[in-house]
């Protein structure tokens, strides 16, 4: 082995050692930063156990459900200031379901009439009702938002920035109005009639008459 070859090998060893040390330094630095980072946030769930407050018996038939989606366009501005200074505009996608049901608990004593020979039966039902909209948090979100300079500064300095409660309430109202205007209650009435007709015929009645009250 010549002197030049030995020197060349020593240089490559030095370079390899330097590269290994550099890699170790980078990895060690990242690990140290992840351990010592003062800005790192941790989530600790300190919630209390769920408390069961009450149980209610249900006496109704969930007859139909409707899926709705609405885009809420809410704009707030100041009359004498441009939108770039004071004002917000938010586009919010609200999605959720509305259930329609018939309350059997509201049936009166004369709601069911049976013929003397027990071959015919008449059932008088209350009108179908609508539940409050149930918004799906996973499918409801802010699509876009524009804020004026004053609103940005206010939100930055505030310890409790403006939440989305108003958007959810507005979306629920619009979905509730859409459910009332839809044929959801009529579908619930039809489904309830079909269910009761099948049930009564399975009990031996040959003629079944279902009368549903008129809705509001």
Coordinates of N, CA, C and O in Angstrom, one line a residue, residues 11-27:
X11 N -8.8 10.0 4.4 CA -9.7 11.2 4.1 C -11.1 10.7 4.0 O -12.1 11.3 4.4
X12 N -11.3 9.5 3.3 CA -12.7 9.0 3.1 C -13.3 8.6 4.5 O -14.5 8.8 4.7
X13 N -12.5 8.1 5.4 CA -12.9 7.8 6.7 C -13.4 9.0 7.5 O -14.4 9.1 8.1
X14 N -12.6 10.1 7.3 CA -12.9 11.4 8.0 C -14.2 11.9 7.4 O -15.1 12.4 8.1
X15 N -14.4 11.8 6.1 CA -15.6 12.3 5.4 C -16.8 11.5 5.9 O -17.9 12.1 6.2
X16 N -16.7 10.2 5.9 CA -17.8 9.3 6.4 C -18.2 9.6 7.8 O -19.3 9.7 8.2
X17 N -17.1 9.7 8.6 CA -17.4 10.0 10.0 C -18.1 11.4 10.2 O -19.0 11.5 11.0
X18 N -17.7 12.4 9.4 CA -18.3 13.7 9.5 C -19.8 13.6 9.0 O -20.6 14.2 9.6
X19 N -20.0 12.8 8.0 CA -21.4 12.7 7.5 C -22.3 12.0 8.6 O -23.4 12.4 8.9
X20 N -21.7 11.0 9.2 CA -22.5 10.3 10.3 C -22.8 11.2 11.4 O -23.9 11.2 12.0
X21 N -21.8 12.0 11.8 CA -22.0 12.9 12.9 C -23.0 14.0 12.6 O -23.8 14.4 13.4
X22 N -23.0 14.4 11.3 CA -24.0 15.5 10.9 C -25.4 14.9 10.9 O -26.3 15.6 11.4
X23 N -25.5 13.7 10.4 CA -26.9 13.0 10.5 C -27.3 12.9 11.9 O -28.5 13.2 12.3
X24 N -26.4 12.4 12.8 CA -26.8 12.2 14.2 C -27.1 13.6 14.8 O -28.1 13.7 15.7
X25 N -26.4 14.6 14.5 CA -26.7 16.0 15.0 C -28.1 16.4 14.6 O -28.8 17.0 15.4
X26 N -28.5 16.2 13.3 CA -29.8 16.7 12.8 C -30.9 15.9 13.5 O -31.8 16.5 14.0
X27 N -30.7 14.5 13.6 CA -31.7 13.7 14.3 C -31.8 14.1 15.7 O -32.9 14.2 16.3

